[in-house]
PDB file of C-alpha atoms in Angstrom:
ATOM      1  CA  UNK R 686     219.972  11.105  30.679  1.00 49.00           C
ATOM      2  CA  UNK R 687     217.443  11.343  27.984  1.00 52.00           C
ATOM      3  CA  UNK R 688     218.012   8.832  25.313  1.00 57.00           C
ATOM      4  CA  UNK R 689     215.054   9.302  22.682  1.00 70.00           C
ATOM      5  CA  UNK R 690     212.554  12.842  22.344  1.00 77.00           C
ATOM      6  CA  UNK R 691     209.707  12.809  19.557  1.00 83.00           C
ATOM      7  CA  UNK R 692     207.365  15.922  19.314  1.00 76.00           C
ATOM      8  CA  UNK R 693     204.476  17.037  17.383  1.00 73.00           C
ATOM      9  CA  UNK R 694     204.540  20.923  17.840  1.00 58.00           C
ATOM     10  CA  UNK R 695     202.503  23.239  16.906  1.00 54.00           C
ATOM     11  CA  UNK R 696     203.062  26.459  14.976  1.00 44.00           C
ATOM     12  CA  UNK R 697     202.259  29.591  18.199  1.00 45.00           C
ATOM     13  CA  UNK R 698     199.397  30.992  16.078  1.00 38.00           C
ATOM     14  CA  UNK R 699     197.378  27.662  15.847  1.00 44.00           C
ATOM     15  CA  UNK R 700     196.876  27.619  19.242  1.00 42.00           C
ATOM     16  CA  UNK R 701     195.632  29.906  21.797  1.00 38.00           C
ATOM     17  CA  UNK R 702     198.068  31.449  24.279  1.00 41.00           C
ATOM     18  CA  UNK R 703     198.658  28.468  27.199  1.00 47.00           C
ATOM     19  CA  UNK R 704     197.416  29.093  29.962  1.00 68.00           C
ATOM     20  CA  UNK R 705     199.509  29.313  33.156  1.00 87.00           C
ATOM     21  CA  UNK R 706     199.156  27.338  36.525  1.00 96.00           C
ATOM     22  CA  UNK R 707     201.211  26.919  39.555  1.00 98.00           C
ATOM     23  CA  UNK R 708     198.958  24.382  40.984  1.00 99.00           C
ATOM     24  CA  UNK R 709     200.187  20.484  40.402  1.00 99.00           C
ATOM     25  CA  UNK R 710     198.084  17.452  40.841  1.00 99.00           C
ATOM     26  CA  UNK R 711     200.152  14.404  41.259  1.00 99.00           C
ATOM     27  CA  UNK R 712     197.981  11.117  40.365  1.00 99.00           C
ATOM     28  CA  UNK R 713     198.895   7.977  41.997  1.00 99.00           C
ATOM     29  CA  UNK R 714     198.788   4.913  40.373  1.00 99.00           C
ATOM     30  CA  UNK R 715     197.119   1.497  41.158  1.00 99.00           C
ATOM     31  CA  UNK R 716     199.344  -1.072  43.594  1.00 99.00           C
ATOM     32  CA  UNK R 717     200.908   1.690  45.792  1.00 99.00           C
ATOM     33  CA  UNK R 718     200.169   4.183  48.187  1.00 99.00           C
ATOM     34  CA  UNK R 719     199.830   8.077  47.428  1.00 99.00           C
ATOM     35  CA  UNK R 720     203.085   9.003  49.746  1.00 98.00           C
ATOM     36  CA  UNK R 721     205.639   7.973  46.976  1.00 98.00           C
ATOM     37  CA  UNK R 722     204.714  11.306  46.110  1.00 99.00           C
ATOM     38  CA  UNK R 723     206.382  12.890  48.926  1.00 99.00           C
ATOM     39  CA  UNK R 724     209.416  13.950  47.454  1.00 99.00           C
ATOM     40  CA  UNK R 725     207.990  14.753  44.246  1.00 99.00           C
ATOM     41  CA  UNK R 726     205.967  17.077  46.087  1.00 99.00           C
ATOM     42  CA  UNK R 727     208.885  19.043  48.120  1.00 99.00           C
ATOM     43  CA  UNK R 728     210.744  19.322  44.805  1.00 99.00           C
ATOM     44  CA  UNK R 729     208.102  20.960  43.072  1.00 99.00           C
ATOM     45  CA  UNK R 730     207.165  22.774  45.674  1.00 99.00           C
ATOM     46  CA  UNK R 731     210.323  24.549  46.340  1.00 99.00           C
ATOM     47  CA  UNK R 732     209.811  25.678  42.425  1.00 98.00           C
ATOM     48  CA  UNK R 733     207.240  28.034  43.393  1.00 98.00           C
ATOM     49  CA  UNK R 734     204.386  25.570  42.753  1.00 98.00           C
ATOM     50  CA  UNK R 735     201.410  24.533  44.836  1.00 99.00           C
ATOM     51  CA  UNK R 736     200.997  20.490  45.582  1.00 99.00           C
ATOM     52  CA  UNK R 737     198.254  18.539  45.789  1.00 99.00           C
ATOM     53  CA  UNK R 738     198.766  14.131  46.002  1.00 99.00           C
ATOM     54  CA  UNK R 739     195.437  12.957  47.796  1.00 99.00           C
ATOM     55  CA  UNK R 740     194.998   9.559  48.476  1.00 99.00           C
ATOM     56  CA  UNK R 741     192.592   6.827  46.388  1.00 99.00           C
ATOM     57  CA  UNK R 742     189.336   6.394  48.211  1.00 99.00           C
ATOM     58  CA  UNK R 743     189.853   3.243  50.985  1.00 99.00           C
ATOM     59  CA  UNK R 744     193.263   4.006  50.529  1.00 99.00           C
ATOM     60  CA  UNK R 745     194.388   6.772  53.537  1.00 98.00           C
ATOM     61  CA  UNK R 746     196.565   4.739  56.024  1.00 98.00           C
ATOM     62  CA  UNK R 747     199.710   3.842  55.568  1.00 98.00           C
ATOM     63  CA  UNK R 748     200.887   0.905  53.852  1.00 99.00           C
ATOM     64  CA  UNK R 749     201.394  -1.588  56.397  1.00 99.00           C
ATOM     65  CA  UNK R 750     197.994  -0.642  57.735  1.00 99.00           C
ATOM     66  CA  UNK R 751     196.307  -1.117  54.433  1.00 99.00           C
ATOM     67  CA  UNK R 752     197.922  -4.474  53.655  1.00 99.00           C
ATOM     68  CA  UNK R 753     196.892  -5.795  57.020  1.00 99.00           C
ATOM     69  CA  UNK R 754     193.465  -5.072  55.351  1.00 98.00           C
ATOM     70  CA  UNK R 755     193.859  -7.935  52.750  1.00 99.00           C
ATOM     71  CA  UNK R 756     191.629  -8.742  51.707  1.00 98.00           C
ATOM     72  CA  UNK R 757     189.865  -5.058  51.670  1.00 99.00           C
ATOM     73  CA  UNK R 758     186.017  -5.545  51.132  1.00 98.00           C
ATOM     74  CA  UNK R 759     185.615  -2.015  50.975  1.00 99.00           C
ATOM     75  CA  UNK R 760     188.479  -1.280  48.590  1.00 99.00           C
ATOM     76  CA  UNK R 761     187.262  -4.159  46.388  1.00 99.00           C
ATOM     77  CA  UNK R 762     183.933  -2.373  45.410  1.00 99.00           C
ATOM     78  CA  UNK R 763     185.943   0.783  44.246  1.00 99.00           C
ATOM     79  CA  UNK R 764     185.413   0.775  40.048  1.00 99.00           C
ATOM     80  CA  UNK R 765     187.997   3.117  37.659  1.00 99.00           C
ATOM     81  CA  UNK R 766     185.006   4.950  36.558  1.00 99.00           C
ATOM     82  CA  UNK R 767     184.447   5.596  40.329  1.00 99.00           C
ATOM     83  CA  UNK R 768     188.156   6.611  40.858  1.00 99.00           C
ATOM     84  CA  UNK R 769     188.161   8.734  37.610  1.00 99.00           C
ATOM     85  CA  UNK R 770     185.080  10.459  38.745  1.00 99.00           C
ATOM     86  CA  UNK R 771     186.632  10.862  42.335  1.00 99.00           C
ATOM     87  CA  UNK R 772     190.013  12.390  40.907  1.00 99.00           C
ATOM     88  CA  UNK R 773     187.800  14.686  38.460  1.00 99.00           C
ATOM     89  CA  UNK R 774     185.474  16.045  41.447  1.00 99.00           C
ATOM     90  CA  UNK R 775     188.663  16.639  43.423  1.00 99.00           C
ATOM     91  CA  UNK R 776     190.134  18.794  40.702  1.00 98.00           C
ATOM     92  CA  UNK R 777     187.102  20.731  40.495  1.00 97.00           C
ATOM     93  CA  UNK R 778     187.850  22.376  43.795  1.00 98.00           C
ATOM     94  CA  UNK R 779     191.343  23.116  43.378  1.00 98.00           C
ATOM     95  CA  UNK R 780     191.853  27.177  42.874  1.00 96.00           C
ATOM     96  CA  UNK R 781     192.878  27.123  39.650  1.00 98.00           C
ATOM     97  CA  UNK R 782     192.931  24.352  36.694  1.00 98.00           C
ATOM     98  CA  UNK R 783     196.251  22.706  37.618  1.00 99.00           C
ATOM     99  CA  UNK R 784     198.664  20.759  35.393  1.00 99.00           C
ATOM    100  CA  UNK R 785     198.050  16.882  35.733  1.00 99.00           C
ATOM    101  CA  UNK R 786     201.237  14.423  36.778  1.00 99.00           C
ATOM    102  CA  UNK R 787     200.125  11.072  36.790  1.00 99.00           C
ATOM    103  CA  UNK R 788     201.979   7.425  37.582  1.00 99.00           C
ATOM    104  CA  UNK R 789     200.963   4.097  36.253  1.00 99.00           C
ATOM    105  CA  UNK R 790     196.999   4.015  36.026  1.00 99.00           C
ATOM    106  CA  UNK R 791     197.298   7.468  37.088  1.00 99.00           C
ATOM    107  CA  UNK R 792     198.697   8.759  34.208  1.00 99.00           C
ATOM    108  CA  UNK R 793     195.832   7.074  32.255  1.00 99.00           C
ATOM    109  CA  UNK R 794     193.764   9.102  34.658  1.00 99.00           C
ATOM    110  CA  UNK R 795     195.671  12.356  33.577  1.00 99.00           C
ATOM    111  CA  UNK R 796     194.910  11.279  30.291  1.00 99.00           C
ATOM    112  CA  UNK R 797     191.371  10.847  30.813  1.00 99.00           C
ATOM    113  CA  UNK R 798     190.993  14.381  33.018  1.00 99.00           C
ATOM    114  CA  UNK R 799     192.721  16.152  30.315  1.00 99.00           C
ATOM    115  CA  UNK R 800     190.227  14.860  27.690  1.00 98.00           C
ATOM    116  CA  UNK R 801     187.631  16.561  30.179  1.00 98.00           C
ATOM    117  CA  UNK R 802     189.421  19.529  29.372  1.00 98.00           C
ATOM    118  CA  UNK R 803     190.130  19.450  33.088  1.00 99.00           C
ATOM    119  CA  UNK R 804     193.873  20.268  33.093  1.00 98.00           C
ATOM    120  CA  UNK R 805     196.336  23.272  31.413  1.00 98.00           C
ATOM    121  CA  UNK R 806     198.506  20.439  30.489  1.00 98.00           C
ATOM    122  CA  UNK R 807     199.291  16.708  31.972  1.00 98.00           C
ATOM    123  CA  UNK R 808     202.215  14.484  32.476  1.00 99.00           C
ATOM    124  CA  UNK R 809     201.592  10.549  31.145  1.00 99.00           C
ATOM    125  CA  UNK R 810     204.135   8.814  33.207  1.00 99.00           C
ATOM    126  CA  UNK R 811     204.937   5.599  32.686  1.00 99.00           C
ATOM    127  CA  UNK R 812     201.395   5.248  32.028  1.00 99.00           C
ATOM    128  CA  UNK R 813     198.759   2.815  31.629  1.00 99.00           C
ATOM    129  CA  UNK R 814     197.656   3.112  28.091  1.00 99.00           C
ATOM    130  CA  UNK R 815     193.947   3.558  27.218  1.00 99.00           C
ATOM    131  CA  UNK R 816     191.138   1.413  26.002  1.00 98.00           C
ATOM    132  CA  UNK R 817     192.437  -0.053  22.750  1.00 98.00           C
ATOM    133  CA  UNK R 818     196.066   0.166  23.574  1.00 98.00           C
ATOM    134  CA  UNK R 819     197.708  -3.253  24.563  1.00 96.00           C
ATOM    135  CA  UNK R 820     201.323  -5.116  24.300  1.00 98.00           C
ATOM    136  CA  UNK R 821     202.318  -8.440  23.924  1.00 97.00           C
ATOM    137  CA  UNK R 822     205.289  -8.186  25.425  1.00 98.00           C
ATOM    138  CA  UNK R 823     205.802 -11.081  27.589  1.00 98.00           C
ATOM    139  CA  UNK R 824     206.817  -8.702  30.568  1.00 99.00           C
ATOM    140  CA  UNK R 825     203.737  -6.868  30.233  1.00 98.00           C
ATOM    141  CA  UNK R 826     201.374  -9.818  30.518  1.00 98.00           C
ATOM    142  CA  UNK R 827     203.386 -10.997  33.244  1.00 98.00           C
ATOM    143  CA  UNK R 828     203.464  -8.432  34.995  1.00 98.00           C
ATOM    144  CA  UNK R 829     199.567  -7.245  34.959  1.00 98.00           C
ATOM    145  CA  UNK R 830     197.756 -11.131  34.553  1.00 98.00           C
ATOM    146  CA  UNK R 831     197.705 -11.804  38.689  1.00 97.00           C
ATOM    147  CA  UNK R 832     196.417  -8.045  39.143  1.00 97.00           C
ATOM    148  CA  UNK R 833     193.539  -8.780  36.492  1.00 96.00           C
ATOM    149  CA  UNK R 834     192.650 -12.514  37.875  1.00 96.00           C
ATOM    150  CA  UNK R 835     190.585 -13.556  35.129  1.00 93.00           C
ATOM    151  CA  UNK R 836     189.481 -16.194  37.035  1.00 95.00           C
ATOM    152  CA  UNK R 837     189.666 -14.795  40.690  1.00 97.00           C
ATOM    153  CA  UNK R 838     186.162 -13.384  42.124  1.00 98.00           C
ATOM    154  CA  UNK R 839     186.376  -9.030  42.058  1.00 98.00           C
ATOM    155  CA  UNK R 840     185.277  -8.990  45.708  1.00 98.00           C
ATOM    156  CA  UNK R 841     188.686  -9.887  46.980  1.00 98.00           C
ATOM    157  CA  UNK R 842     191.221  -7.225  46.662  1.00 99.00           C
ATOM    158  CA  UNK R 843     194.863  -8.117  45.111  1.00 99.00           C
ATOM    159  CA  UNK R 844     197.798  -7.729  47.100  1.00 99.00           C
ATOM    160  CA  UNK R 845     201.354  -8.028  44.587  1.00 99.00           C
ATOM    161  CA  UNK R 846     204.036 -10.198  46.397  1.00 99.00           C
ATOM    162  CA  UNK R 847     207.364  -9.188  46.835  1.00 99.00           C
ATOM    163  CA  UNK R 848     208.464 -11.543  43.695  1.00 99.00           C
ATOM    164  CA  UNK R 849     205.990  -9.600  41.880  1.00 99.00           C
ATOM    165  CA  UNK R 850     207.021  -6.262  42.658  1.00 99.00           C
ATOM    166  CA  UNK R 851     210.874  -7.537  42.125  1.00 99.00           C
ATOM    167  CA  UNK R 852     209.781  -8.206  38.697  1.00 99.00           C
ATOM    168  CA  UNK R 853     206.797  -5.709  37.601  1.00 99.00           C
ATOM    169  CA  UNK R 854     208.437  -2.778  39.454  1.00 99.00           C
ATOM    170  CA  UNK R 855     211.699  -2.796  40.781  1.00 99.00           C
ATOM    171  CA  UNK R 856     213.525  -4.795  38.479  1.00 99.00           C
ATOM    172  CA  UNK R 857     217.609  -3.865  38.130  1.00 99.00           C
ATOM    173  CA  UNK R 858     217.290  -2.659  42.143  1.00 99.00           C
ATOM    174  CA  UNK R 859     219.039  -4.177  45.115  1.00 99.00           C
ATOM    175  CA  UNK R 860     217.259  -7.123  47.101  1.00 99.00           C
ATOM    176  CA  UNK R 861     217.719  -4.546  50.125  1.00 99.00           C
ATOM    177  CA  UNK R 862     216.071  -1.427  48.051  1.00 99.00           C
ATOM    178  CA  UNK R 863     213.462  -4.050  46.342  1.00 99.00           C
ATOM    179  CA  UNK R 864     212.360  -4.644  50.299  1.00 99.00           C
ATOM    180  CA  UNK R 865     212.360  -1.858  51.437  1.00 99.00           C
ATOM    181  CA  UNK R 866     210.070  -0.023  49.046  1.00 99.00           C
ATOM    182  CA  UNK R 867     207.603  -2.577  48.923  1.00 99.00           C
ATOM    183  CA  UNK R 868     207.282  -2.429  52.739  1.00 99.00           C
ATOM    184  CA  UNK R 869     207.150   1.777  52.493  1.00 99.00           C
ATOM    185  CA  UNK R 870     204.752   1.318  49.006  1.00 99.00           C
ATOM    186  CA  UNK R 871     202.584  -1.496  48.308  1.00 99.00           C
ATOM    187  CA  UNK R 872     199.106  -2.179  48.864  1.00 99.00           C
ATOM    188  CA  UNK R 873     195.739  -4.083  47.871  1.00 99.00           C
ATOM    189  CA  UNK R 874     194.187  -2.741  44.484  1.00 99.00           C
ATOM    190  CA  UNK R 875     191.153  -3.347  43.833  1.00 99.00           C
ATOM    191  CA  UNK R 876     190.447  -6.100  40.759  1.00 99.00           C
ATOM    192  CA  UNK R 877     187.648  -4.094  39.210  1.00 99.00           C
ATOM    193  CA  UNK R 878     189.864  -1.103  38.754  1.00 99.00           C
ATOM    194  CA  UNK R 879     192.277  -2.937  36.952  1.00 98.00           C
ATOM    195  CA  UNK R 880     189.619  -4.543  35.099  1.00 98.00           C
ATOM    196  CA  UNK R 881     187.588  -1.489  34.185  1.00 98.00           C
ATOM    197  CA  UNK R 882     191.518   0.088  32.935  1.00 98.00           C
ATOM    198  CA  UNK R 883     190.646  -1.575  29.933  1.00 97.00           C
ATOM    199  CA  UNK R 884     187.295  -1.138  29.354  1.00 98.00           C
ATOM    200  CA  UNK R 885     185.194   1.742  28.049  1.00 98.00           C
ATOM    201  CA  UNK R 886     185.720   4.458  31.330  1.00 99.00           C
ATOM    202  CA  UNK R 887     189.143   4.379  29.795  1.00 99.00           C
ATOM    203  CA  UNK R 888     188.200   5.328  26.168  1.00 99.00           C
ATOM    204  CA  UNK R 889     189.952   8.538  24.321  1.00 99.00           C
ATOM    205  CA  UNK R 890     189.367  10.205  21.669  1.00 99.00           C
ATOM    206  CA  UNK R 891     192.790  10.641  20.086  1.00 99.00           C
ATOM    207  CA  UNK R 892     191.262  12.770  17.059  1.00 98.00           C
ATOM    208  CA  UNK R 893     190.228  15.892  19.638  1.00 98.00           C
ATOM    209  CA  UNK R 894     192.681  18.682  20.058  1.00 98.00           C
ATOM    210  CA  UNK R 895     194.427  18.707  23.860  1.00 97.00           C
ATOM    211  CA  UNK R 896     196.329  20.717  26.239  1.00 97.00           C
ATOM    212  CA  UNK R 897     199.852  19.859  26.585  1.00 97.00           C
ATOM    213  CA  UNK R 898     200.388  16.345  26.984  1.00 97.00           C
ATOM    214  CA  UNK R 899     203.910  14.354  27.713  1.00 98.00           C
ATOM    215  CA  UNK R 900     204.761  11.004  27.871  1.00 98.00           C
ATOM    216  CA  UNK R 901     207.327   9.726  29.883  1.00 98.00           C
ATOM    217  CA  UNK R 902     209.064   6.059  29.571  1.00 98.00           C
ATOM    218  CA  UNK R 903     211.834   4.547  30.443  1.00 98.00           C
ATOM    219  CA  UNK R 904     213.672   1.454  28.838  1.00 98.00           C
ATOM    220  CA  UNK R 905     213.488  -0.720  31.974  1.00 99.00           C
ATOM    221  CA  UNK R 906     209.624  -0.650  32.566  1.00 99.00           C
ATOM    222  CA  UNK R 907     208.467  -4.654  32.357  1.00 99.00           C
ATOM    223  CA  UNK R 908     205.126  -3.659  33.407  1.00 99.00           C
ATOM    224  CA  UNK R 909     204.490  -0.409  31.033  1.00 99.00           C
ATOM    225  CA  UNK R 910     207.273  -0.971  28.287  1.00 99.00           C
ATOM    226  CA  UNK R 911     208.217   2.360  26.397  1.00 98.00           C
ATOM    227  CA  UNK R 912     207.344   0.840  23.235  1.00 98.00           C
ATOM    228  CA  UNK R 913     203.353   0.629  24.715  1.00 98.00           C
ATOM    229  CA  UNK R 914     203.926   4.133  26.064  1.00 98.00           C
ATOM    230  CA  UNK R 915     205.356   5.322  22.148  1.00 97.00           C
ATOM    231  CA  UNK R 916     201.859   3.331  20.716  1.00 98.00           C
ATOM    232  CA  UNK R 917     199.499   5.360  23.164  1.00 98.00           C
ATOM    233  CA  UNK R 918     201.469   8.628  22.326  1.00 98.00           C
ATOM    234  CA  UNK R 919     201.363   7.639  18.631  1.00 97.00           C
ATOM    235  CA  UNK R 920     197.759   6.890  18.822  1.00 98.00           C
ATOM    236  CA  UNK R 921     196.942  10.829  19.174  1.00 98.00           C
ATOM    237  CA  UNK R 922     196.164  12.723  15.780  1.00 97.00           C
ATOM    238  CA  UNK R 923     195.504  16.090  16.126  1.00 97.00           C
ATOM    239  CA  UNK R 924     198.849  17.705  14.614  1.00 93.00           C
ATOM    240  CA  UNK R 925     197.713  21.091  15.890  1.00 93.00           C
ATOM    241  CA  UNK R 926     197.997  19.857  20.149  1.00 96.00           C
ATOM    242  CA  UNK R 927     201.431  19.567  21.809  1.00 95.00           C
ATOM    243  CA  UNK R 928     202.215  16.503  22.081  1.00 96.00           C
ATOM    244  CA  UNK R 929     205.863  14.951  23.801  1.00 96.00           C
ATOM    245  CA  UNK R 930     206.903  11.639  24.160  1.00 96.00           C
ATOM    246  CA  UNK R 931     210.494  11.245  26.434  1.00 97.00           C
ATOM    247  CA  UNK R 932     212.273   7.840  27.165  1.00 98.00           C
ATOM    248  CA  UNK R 933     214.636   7.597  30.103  1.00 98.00           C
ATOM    249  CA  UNK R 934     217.284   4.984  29.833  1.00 98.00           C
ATOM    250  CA  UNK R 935     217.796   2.824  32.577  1.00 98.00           C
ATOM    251  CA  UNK R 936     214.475   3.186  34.371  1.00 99.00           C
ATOM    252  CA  UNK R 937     211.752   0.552  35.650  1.00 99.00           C
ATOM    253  CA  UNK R 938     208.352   1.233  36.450  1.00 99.00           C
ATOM    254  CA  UNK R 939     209.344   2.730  39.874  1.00 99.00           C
ATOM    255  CA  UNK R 940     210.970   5.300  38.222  1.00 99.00           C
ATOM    256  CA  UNK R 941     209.655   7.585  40.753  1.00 98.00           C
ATOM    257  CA  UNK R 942     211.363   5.917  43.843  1.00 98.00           C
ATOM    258  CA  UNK R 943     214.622   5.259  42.001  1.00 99.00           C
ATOM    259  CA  UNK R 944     217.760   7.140  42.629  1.00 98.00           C
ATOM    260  CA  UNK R 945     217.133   8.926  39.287  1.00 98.00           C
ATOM    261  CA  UNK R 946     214.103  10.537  39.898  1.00 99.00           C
ATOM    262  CA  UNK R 947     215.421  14.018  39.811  1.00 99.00           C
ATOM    263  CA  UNK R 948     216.166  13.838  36.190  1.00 98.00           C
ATOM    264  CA  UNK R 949     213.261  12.947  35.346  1.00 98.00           C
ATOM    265  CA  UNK R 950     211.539  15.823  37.627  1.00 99.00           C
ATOM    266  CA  UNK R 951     213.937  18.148  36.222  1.00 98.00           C
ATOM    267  CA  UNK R 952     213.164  17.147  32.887  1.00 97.00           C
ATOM    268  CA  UNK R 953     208.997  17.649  33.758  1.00 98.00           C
ATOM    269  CA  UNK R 954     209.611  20.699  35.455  1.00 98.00           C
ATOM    270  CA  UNK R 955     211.766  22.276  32.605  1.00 96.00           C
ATOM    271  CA  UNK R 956     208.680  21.020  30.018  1.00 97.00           C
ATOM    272  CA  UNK R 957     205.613  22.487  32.344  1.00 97.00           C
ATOM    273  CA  UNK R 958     206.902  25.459  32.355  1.00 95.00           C
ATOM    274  CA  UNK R 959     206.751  25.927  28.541  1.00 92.00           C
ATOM    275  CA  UNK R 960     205.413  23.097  26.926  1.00 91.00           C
ATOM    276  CA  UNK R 961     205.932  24.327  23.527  1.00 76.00           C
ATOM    277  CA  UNK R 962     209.890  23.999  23.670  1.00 65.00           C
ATOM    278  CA  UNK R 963     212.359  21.345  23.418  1.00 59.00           C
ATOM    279  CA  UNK R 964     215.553  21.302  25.190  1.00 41.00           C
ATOM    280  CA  UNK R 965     217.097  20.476  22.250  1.00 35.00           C
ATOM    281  CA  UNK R 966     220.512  20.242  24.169  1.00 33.00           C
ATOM    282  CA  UNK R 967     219.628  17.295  25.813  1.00 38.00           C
ATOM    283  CA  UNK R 968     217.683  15.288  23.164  1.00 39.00           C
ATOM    284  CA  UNK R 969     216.430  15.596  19.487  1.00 31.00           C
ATOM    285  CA  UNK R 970     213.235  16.200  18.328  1.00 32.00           C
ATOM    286  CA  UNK R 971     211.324  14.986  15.479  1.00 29.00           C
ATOM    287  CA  UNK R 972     207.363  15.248  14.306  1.00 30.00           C
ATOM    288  CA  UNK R 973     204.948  13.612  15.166  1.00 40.00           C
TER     289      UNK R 973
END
């Protein structure tokens, strides 16, 4: 269940009338391939909506194909201004602006798209904050210092060990469950993404109004804690945009994978659908 809600919404008549879209784009995020979407996508899709999950460029095999890759050459010349550039082209030919769900550095891509003004409204889960936006949490330094490499050479991709994605992603899981999805999930990432995450391709500007935007957390994340996910949703001013920020107890940064991950859907679907509304049941509100 929910455990914390905070909202800065908007009086109806201070924004235009939203505008509707039954197309989803689900963003993946760095580490992992583009099928943990799979489920996501059935779910959704069985609400009435239309799917879309592609796959990061270098990135369409499988997983055990693309770690036998390591080290990628190709994937290690791929750049986040390349891959937000990529994921803003491919929205471009969808049939109709669609509403943005994106994971990890995907959700910083959502982010990013929606600043285009390239989205009806976007999902920020357990996102990767933007330029500006850090933590000093020791799990969050952790967690992302091998992926960065400060002192590794950016033409050699990054592959995250099972230890690491015990700790970073699947912490509180079985040993069997840790295993198994980072055989069915993980993959090299490319350094200069992660690097470029933090530079200026990821800059927003928090004073411009927004579609829809909601943040999504949960208390477990090492990698993303919810208390950097509650800065970058602070860090937005314009008090006439909606603007949601949810924490999930009990959830790491595979939140998607984990056994809860219908609650959280629910939740997102039940939000989408009118973004302006709390379920007020489940959670209390409070400005932003």
């Amino acid at each position: 269940m929910p455990t914390t809600t905070e909202a800065n919404q908007p009086l109806d008549s201070e924004l235009p009338k939203a505008e509707g879209s039954k197309t989803i784009l689900f963003i993946t995020g760095a580490f992992v391939t583009n099928t943990g979407w799979d489920e996501w996508k059935a779910y959704f899709e069985s609400k009435g909506y239309k799917t879309f999950a592609p796959p990061w460029p270098y990135k369409d095999a499988t997983a055990a194909e693309l770690r036998s890759r390591q080290p990628d050459a190709e994937l290690a010349t791929l750049r986040f201004d390349e891959l937000v550039d990529y994921f803003a082209d491919y929205t471009s030919k969808l049939p109709e602006k669609p509403i943005l769900i994106g994971h990890s550095t995907g959700g910083l891509i959502a982010q990013l798209l929606l600043q285009r003004g390239l989205g009806v409204s976007a999902v920020a889960y357990h996102s990767v904050p933007p330029k500006g936006v850090l933590s000093s949490k020791f799990s969050f330094i952790k967690s992302v210092t091998p992926a960065f490499g400060p002192f590794k050479s950016a033409d050699k991709t990054y592959l995250m060990s099972l230890k690491q994605w015990q700790y970073a992603f699947t912490n509180g899981m079985t040993e069997e469950e840790q295993q198994l999805t980072y055989d069915e999930n993980t993959v090299p990432e490319s350094r200069r993404v992660a690097r470029g995450a933090i530079g200026k391709a990821a800059k927003i500007n928090f004073k411009e109004p927004h579609a829809p935007l909601l943040f999504v957390s949960g208390s477990e994340d090492h990698i993303i804690p919810a208390s950097l996910n509650k800065k970058n949703f602070k860090k937005y001013q314009d008090e006439n945009s909606v603007l949601v920020y949810q924490e999930f107890e009990g959830r790491n940064h595979f939140a998607m994978g984990q056994a809860t991950w219908k609650e959280d859907a629910d939740f997102i679907l039940d939000w989408i659908a009118n973004p302006r509304e709390l379920d007020t049941e489940l959670s209390t509100a409070s400005t932003h």
